[in-house]
mmCIF file of C-alpha atoms in Angstrom:
data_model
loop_
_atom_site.group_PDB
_atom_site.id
_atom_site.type_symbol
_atom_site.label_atom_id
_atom_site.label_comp_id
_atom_site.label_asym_id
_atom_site.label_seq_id
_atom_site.Cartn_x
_atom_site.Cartn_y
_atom_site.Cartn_z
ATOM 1 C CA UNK A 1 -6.878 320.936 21.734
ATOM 2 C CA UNK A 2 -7.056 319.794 18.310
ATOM 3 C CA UNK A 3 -5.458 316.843 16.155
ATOM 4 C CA UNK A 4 -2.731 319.122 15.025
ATOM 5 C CA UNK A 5 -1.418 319.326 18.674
ATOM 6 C CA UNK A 6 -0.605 315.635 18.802
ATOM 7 C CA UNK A 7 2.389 314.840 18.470
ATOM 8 C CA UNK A 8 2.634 311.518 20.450
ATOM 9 C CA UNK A 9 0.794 308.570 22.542
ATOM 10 C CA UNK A 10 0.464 311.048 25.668
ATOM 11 C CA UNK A 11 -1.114 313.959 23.119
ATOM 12 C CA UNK A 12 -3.732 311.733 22.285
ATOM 13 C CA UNK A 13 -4.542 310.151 25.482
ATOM 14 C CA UNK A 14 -4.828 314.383 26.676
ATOM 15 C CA UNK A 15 -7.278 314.879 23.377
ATOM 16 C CA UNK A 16 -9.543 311.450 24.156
ATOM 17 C CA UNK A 17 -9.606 312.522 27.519
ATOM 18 C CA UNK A 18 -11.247 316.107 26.953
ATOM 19 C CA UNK A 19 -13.727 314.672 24.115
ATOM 20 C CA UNK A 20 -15.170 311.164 26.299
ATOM 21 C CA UNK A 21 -17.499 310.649 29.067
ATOM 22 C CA UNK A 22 -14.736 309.526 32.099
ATOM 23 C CA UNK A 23 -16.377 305.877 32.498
ATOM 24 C CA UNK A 24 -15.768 305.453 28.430
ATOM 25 C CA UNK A 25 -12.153 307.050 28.790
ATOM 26 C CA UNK A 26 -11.285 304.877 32.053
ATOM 27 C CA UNK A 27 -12.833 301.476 29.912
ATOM 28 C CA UNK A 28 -9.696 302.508 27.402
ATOM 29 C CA UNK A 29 -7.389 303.721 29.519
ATOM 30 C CA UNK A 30 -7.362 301.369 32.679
ATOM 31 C CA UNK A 31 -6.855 297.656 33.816
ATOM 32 C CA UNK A 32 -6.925 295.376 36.692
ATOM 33 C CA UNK A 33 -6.511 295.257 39.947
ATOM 34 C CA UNK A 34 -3.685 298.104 40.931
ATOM 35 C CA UNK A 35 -2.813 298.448 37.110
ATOM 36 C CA UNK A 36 0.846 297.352 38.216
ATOM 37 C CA UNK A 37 0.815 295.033 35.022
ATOM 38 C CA UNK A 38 -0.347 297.678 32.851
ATOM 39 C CA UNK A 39 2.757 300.481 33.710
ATOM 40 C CA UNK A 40 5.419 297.389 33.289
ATOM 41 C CA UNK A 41 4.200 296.960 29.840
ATOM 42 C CA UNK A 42 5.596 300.387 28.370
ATOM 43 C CA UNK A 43 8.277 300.377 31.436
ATOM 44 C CA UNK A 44 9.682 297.361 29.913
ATOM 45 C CA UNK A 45 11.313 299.042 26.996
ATOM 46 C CA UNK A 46 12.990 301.330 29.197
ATOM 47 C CA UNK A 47 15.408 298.685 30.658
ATOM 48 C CA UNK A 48 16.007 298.053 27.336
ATOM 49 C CA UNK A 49 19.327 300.564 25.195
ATOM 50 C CA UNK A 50 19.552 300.893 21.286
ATOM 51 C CA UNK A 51 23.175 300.451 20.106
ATOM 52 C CA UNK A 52 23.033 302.348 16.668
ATOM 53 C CA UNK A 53 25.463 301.861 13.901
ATOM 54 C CA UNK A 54 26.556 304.831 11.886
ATOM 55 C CA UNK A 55 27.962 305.455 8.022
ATOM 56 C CA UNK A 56 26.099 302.634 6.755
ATOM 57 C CA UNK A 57 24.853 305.288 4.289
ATOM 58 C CA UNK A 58 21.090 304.640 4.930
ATOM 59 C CA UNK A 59 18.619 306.304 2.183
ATOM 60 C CA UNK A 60 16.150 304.601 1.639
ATOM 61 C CA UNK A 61 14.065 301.727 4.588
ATOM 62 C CA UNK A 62 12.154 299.033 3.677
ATOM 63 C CA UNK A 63 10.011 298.160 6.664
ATOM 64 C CA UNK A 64 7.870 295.610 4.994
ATOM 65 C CA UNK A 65 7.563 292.298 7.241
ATOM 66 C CA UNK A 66 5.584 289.207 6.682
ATOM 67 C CA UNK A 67 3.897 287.623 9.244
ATOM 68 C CA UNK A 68 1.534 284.694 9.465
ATOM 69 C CA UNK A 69 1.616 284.717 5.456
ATOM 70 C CA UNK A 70 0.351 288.462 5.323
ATOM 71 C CA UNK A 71 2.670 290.947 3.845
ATOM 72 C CA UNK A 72 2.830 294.293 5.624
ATOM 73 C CA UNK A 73 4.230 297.789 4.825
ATOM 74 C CA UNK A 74 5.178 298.604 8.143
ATOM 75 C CA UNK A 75 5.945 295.691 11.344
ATOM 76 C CA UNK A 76 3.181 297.229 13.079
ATOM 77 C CA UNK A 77 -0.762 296.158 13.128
ATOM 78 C CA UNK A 78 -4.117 297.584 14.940
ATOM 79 C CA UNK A 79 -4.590 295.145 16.905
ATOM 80 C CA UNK A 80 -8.614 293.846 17.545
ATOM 81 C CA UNK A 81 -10.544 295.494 20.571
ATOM 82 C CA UNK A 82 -13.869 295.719 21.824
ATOM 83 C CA UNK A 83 -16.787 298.308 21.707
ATOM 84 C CA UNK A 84 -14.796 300.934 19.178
ATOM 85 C CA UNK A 85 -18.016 302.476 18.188
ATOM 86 C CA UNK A 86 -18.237 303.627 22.356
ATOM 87 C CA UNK A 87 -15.064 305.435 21.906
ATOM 88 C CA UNK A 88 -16.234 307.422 18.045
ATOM 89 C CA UNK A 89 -19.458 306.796 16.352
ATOM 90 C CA UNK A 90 -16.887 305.148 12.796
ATOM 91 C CA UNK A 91 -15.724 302.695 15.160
ATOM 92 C CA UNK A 92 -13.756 300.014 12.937
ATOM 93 C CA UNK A 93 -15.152 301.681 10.268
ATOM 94 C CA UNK A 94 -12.026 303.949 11.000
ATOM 95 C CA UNK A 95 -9.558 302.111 11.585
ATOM 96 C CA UNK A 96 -9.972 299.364 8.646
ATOM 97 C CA UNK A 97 -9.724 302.421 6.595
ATOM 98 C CA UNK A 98 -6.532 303.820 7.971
ATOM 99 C CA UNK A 99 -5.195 300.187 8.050
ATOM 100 C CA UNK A 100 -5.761 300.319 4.101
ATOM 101 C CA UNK A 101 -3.878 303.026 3.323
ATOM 102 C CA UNK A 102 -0.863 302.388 5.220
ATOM 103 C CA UNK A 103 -1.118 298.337 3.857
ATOM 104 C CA UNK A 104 -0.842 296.841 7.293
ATOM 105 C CA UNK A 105 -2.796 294.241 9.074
ATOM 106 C CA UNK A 106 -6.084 295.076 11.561
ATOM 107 C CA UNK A 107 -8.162 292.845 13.519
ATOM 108 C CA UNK A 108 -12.202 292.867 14.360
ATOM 109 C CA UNK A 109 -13.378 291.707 17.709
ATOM 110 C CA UNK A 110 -15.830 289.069 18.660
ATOM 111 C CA UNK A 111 -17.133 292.171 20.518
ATOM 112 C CA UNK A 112 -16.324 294.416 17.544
ATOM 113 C CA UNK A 113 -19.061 297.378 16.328
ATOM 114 C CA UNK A 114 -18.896 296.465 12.663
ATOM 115 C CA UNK A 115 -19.384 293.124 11.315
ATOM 116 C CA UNK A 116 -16.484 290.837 9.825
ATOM 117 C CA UNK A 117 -18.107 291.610 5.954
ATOM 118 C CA UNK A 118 -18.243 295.115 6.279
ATOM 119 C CA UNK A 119 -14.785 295.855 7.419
ATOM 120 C CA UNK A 120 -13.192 293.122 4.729
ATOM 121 C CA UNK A 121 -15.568 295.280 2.199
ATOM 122 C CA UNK A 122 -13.510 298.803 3.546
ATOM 123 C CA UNK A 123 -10.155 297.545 3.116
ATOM 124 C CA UNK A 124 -7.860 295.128 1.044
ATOM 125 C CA UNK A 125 -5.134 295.036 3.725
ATOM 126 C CA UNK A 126 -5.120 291.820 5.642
ATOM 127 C CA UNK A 127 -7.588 291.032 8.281
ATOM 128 C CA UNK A 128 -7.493 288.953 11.758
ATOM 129 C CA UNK A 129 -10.996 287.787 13.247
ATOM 130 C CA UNK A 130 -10.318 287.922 17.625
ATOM 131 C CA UNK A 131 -12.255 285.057 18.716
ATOM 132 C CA UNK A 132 -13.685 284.186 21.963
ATOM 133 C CA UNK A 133 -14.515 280.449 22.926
ATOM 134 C CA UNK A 134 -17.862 279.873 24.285
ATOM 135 C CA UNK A 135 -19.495 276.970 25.482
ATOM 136 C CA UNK A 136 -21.825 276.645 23.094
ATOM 137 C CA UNK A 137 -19.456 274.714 20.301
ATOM 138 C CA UNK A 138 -21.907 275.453 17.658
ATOM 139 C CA UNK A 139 -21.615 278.860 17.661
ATOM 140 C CA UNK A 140 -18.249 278.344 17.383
ATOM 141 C CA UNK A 141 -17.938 276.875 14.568
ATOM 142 C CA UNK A 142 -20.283 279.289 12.939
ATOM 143 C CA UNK A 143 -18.513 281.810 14.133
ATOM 144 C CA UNK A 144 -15.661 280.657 11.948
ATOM 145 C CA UNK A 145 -17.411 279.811 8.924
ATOM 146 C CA UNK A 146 -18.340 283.456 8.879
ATOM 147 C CA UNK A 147 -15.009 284.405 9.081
ATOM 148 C CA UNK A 148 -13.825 282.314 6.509
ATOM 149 C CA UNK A 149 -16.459 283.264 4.095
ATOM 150 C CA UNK A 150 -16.171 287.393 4.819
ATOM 151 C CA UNK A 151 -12.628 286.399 3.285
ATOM 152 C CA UNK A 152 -10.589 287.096 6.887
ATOM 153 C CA UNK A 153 -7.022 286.212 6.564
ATOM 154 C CA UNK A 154 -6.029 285.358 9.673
ATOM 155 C CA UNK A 155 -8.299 283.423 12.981
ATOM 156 C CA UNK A 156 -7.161 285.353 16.335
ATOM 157 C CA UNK A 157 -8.218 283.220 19.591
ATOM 158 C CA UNK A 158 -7.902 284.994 22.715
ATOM 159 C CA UNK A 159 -6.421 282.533 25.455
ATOM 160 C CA UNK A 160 -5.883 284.675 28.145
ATOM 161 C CA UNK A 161 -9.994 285.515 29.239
ATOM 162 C CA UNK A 162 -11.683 283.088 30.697
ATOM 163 C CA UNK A 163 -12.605 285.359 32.606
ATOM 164 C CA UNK A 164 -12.865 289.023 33.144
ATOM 165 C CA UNK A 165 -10.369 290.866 35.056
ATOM 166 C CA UNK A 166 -11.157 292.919 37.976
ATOM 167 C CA UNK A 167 -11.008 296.268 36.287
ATOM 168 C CA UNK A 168 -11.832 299.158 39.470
ATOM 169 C CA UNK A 169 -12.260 302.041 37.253
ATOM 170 C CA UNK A 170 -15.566 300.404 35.437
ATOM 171 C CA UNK A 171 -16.962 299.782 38.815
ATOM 172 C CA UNK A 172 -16.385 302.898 40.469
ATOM 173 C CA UNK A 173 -18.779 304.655 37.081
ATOM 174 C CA UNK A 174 -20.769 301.581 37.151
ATOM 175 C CA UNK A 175 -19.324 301.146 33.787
ATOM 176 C CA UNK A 176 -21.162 298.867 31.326
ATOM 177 C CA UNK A 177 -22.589 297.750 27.920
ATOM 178 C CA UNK A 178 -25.722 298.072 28.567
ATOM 179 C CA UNK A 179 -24.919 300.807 30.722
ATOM 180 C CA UNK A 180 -25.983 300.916 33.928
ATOM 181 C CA UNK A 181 -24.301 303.956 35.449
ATOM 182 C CA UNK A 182 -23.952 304.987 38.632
ATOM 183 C CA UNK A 183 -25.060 308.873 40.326
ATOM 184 C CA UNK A 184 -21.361 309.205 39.298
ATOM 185 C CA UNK A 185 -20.768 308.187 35.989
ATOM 186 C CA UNK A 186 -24.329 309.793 34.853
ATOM 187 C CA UNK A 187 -22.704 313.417 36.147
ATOM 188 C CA UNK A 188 -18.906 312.382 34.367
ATOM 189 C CA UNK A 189 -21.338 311.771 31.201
ATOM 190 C CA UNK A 190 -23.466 314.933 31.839
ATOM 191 C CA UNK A 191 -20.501 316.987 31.350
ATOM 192 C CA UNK A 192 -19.781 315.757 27.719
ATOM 193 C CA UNK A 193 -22.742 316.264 26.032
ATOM 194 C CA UNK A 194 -20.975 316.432 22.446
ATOM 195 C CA UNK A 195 -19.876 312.737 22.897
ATOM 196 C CA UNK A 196 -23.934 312.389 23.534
ATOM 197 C CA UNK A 197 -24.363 313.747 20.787
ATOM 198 C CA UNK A 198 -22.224 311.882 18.344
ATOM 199 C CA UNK A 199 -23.320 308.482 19.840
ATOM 200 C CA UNK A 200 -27.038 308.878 19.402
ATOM 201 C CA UNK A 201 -27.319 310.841 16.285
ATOM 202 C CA UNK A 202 -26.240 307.693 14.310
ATOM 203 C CA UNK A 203 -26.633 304.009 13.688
ATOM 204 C CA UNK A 204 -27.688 301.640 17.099
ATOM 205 C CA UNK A 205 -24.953 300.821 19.134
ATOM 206 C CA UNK A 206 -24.839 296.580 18.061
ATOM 207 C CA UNK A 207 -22.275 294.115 18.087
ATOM 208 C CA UNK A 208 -22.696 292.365 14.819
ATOM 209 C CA UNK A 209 -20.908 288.992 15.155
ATOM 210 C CA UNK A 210 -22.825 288.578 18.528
ATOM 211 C CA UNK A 211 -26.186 289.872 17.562
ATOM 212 C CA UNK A 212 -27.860 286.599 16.443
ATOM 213 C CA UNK A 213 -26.981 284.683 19.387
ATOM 214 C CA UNK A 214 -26.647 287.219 22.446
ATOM 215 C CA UNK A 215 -28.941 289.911 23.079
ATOM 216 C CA UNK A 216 -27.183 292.482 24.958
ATOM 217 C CA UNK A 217 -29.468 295.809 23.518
ATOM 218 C CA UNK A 218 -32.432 294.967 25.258
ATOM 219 C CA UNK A 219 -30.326 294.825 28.487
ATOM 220 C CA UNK A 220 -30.536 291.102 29.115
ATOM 221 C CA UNK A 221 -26.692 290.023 28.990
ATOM 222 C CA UNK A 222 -24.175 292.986 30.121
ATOM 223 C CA UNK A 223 -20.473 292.371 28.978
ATOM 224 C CA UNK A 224 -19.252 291.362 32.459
ATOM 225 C CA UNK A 225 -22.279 288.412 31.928
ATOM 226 C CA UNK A 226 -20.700 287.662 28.407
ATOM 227 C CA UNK A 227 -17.448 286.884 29.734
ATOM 228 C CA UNK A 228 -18.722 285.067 32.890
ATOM 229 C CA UNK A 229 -21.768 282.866 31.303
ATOM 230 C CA UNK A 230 -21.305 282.840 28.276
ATOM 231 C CA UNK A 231 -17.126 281.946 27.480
ATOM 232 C CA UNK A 232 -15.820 278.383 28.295
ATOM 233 C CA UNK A 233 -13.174 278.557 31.459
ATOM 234 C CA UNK A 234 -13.086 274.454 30.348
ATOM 235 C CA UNK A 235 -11.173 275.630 27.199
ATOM 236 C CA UNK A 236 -8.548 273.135 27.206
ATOM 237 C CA UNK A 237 -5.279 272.396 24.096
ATOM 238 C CA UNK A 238 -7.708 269.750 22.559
ATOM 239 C CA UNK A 239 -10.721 272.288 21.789
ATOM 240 C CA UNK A 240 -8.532 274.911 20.117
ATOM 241 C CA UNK A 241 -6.639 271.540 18.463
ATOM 242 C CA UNK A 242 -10.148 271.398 16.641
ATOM 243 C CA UNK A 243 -10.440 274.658 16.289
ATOM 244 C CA UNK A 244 -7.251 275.194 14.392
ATOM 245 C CA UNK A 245 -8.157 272.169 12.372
ATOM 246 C CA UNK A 246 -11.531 273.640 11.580
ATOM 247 C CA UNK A 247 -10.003 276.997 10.635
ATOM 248 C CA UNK A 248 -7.959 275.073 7.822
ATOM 249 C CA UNK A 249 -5.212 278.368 8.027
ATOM 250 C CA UNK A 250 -3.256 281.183 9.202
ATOM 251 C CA UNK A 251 -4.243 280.671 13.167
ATOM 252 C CA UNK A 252 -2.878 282.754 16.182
ATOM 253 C CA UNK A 253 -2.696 282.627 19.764
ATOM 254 C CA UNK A 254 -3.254 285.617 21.499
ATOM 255 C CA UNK A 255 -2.125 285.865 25.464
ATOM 256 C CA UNK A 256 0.993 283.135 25.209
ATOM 257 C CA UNK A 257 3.479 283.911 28.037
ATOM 258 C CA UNK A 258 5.649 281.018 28.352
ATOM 259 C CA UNK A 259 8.013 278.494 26.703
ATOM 260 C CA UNK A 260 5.585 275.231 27.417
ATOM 261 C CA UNK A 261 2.674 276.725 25.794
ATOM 262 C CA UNK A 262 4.135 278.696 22.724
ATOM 263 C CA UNK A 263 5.404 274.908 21.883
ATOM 264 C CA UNK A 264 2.222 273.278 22.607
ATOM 265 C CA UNK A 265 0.990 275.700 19.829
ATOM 266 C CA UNK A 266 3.536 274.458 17.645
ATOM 267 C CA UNK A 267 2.454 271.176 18.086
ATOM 268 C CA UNK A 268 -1.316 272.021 17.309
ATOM 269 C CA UNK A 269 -0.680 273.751 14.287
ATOM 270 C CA UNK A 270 -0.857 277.394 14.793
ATOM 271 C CA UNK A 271 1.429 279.697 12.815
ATOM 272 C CA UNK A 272 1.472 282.223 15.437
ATOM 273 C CA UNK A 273 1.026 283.592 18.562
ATOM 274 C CA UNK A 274 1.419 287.133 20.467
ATOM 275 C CA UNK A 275 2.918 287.447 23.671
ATOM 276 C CA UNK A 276 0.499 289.593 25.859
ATOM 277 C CA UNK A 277 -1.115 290.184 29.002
ATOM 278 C CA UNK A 278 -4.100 291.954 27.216
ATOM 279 C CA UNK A 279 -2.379 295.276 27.893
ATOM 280 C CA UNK A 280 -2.674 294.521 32.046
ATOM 281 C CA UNK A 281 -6.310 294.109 31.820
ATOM 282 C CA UNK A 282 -6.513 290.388 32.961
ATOM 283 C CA UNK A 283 -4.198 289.344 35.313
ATOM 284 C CA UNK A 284 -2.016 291.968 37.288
ATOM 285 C CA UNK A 285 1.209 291.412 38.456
ATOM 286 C CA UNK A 286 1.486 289.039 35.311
ATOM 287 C CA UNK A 287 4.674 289.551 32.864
ATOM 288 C CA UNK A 288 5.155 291.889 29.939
ATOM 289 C CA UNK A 289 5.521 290.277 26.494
ATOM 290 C CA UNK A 290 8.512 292.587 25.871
ATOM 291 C CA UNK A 291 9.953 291.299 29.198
ATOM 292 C CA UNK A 292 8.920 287.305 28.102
ATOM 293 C CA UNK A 293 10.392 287.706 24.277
ATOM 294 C CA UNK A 294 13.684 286.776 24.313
ATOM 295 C CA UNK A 295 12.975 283.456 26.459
ATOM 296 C CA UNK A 296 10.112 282.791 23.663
ATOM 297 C CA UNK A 297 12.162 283.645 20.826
ATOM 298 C CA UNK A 298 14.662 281.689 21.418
ATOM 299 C CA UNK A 299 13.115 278.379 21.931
ATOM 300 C CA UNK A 300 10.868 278.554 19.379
ATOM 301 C CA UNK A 301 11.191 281.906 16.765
ATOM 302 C CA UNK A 302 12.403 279.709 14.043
ATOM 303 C CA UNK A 303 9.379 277.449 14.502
ATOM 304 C CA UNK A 304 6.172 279.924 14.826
ATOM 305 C CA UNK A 305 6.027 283.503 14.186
ATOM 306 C CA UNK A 306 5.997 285.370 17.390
ATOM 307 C CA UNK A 307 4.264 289.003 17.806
ATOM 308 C CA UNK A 308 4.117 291.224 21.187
ATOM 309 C CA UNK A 309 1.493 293.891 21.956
ATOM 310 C CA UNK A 310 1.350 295.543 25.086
ATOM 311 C CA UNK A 311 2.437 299.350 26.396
ATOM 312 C CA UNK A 312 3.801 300.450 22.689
ATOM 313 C CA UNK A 313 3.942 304.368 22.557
ATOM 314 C CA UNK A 314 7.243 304.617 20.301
ATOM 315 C CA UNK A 315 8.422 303.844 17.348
ATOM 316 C CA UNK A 316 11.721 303.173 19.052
ATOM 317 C CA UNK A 317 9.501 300.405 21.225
ATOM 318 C CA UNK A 318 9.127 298.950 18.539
ATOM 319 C CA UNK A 319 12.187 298.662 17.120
ATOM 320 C CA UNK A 320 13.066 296.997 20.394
ATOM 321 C CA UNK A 321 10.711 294.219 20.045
ATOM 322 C CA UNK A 322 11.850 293.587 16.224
ATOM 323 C CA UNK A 323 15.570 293.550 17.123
ATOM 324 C CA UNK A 324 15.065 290.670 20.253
ATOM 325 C CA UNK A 325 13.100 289.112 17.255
ATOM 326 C CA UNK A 326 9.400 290.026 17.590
ATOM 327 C CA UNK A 327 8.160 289.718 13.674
ATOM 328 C CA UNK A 328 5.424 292.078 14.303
ATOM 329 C CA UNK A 329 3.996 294.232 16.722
ATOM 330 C CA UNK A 330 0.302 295.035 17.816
ATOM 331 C CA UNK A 331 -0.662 298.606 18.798
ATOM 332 C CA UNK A 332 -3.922 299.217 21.045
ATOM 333 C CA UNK A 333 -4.570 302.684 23.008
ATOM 334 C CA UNK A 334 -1.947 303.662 20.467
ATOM 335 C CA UNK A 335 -4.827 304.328 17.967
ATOM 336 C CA UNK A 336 -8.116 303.619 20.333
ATOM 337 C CA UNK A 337 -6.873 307.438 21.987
ATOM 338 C CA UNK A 338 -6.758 309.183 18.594
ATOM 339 C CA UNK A 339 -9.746 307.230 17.434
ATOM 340 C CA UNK A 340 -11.624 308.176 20.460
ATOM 341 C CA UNK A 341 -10.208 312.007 19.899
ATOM 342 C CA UNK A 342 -10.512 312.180 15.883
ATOM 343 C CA UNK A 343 -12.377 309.148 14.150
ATOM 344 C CA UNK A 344 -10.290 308.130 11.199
ATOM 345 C CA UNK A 345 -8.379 311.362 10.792
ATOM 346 C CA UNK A 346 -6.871 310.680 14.486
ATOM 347 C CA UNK A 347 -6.191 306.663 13.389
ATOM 348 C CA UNK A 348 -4.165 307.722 10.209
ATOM 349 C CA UNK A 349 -2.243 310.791 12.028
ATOM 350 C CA UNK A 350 -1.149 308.180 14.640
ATOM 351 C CA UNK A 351 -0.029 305.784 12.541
ATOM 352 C CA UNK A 352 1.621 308.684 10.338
ATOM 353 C CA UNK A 353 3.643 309.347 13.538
ATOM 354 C CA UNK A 354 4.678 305.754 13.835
ATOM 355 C CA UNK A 355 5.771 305.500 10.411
ATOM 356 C CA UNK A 356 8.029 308.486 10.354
ATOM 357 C CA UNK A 357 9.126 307.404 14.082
ATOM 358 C CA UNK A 358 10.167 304.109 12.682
ATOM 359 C CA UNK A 359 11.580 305.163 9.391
ATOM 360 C CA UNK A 360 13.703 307.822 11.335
ATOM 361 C CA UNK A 361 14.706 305.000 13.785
ATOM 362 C CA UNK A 362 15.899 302.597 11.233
ATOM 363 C CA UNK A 363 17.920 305.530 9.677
ATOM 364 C CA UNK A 364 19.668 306.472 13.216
ATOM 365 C CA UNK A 365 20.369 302.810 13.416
ATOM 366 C CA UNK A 366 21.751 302.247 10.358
ATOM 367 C CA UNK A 367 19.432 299.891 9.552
ATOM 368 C CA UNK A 368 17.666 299.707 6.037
ATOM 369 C CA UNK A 369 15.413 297.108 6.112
ATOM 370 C CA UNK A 370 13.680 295.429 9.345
ATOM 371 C CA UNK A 371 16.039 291.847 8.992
ATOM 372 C CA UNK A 372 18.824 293.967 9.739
ATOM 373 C CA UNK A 373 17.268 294.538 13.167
ATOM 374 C CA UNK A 374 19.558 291.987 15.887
ATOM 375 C CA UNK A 375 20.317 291.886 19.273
ATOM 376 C CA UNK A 376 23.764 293.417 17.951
ATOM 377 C CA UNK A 377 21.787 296.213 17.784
ATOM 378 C CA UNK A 378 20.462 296.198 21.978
ATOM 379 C CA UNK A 379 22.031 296.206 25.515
ATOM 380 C CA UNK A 380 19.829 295.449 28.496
ATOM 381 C CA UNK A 381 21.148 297.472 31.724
#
């Protein structure tokens, strides 16, 4: 199968799946508990009907949005994820670089493979640190500092992981960084040997914004041990208060699911927040953000921009989110599956795909720029 043969989220998946180790594809690819979570996220959209308008003599679409003060070309971002070097040996490397030539936003992980410096050096398009809070305060605030002084745009905390989720699939392959693999995932990773290959022919495996304070190479701290010793469950609204006035700027919530708390976000000072369930990998059973945006939206859109992520394979999802009100929305295994299958190549024909998918939407709907997007344009059945 080669990159050519993609022509959508399930081509990919099918081309990451033949080129990874299973444990590595199954730490993309699946979530907690019974994964019920995960399925509602893309089954959401379904419930949801486009209403198109025709002769509104449509040539040219403008799909430029601004959100949280960052102008983007299209209402779509990468958003930040863990480990990326696992899944290709580029890593962020990849996707900062696609991210720069289609001028949209991308984020770097607390857990990301590339530090904060090197992937503001790659690209000019607008750039969202993911933090984690951990107990230690001070490394918090350094943390930041960094951040602020590798010129990130945008401060990204994750409020949704206090914990790790109960994710089956890792602990069936024994599944982690360092690995520690079980008699099965050694044989799913015996059967792969060009991912092998790739992986340990360049650069150590590190995690640059963690490597001065926790030493997970030498096999000391696993990532199941960062999330349960070293993150703060005690993470209350007054510690990210001080956060967001320590950050000084463009700050986001990531993992708001109700009314209550998108206001109390409001009230601390953030400028925005994205409604997800960290694509069903925390808490299953818990909502979708497509299913939650309306409720949001309409207590507090013209307050606080509000993003979704979660389950996007179409550009027609997409257009979904936008028209209940969404002002941007974050893509994950959308471009972790061609990333994993293709490096940077794989990034840029995915978001190629979403580009033409949305420009052909708009077109359809009779839509020529994104504010033309409403709920005029939507039924729910």
């Amino acid at each position: 199968m080669r990159l050519t043969d993609c022509h959508n989220f399930h081509d990919f998946r099918r081309l990451a799946k033949r080129r990874l180790p299973g444990p590595i594809f199954n730490y993309i690819d699946g979530a907690a508990d019974d994964e019920v979570t995960y399925r509602r996220n893309t089954a959401s959209f379904e419930s949801c009907d486009l209403l198109p308008s025709v002769l509104r003599g449509v040539t040219d679409v403008d799909m430029s949005v601004t959100v949280m003060g960052q102008r983007l070309a299209m209402p779509v971002y990468c958003s930040p994820t863990a480990l990326q070097r696992l899944f290709h040996h580029d890593g962020e490397r990849a996707v900062a670089r696609a991210a720069g030539k289609f001028d949209t936003m991308f984020g770097v992980s607390s857990l990301g493979t590339v530090s904060l410096e090197e992937a503001r050096r790659i690209s000019g398009a607008p750039q969202v640190y993911q933090f984690y809070f951990h107990k230690d305060r001070g490394l918090n605030r350094e943390m930041m500092a960094r951040a602020k002084q590798a010129g990130v745009q945008v401060m990204m905390l994750t409020v949704d992981s206090i914990t790790g989720g109960n994710r089956e699939r890792d602990k069936r392959t024994g599944f982690s960084i360092p690995f520690r693999l079980n008699l099965a995932g050694i044989a799913q990773f015996a059967v792969k040997p060009g991912w092998a290959l790739n992986f340990f022919t360049h650069e150590k495996f590190k995690l640059p914004q963690l490597d001065s304070h926790v030493d997970m190479g030498s096999g000391t701290m696993s990532i199941s041990r960062y999330f349960t010793e070293m993150l703060d469950p005690a993470m209350n609204w007054d510690d990210v208060a001080d956060m967001v006035k320590t950050w000084g700027g463009q700050f986001c919530l990531k993992g708001i699911m109700t009314v209550e708390d998108a206001k109390r976000a409001i009230d601390i000072g953030c400028t925005g927040i994205v409604l997800s369930n960290h694509g069903g990998r925390q808490l299953d059973g818990s909502r979708s953000g497509f299913d939650q945006l309306a409720e949001i939206v309409d207590a507090v859109g013209d307050k606080i921009d509000v993003m979704i992520d979660g389950g996007v394979q179409r550009g027609t999802h997409v257009l979904k989110a936008l028209s209940l009100g969404a002002k941007a929305v974050g893509l994950g295994r959308y471009y972790l599956f061609p990333l994993a299958g293709a490096g940077q190549a794989g990034v840029e024909r995915a978001l190629t795909l979403m580009h033409a998918e949305l420009e052909r939407g708009m077109k359809l709907m009779g839509c020529s720029s994104i504010d033309q997007l409403t709920r005029a344009n939507i039924r729910f059945r």
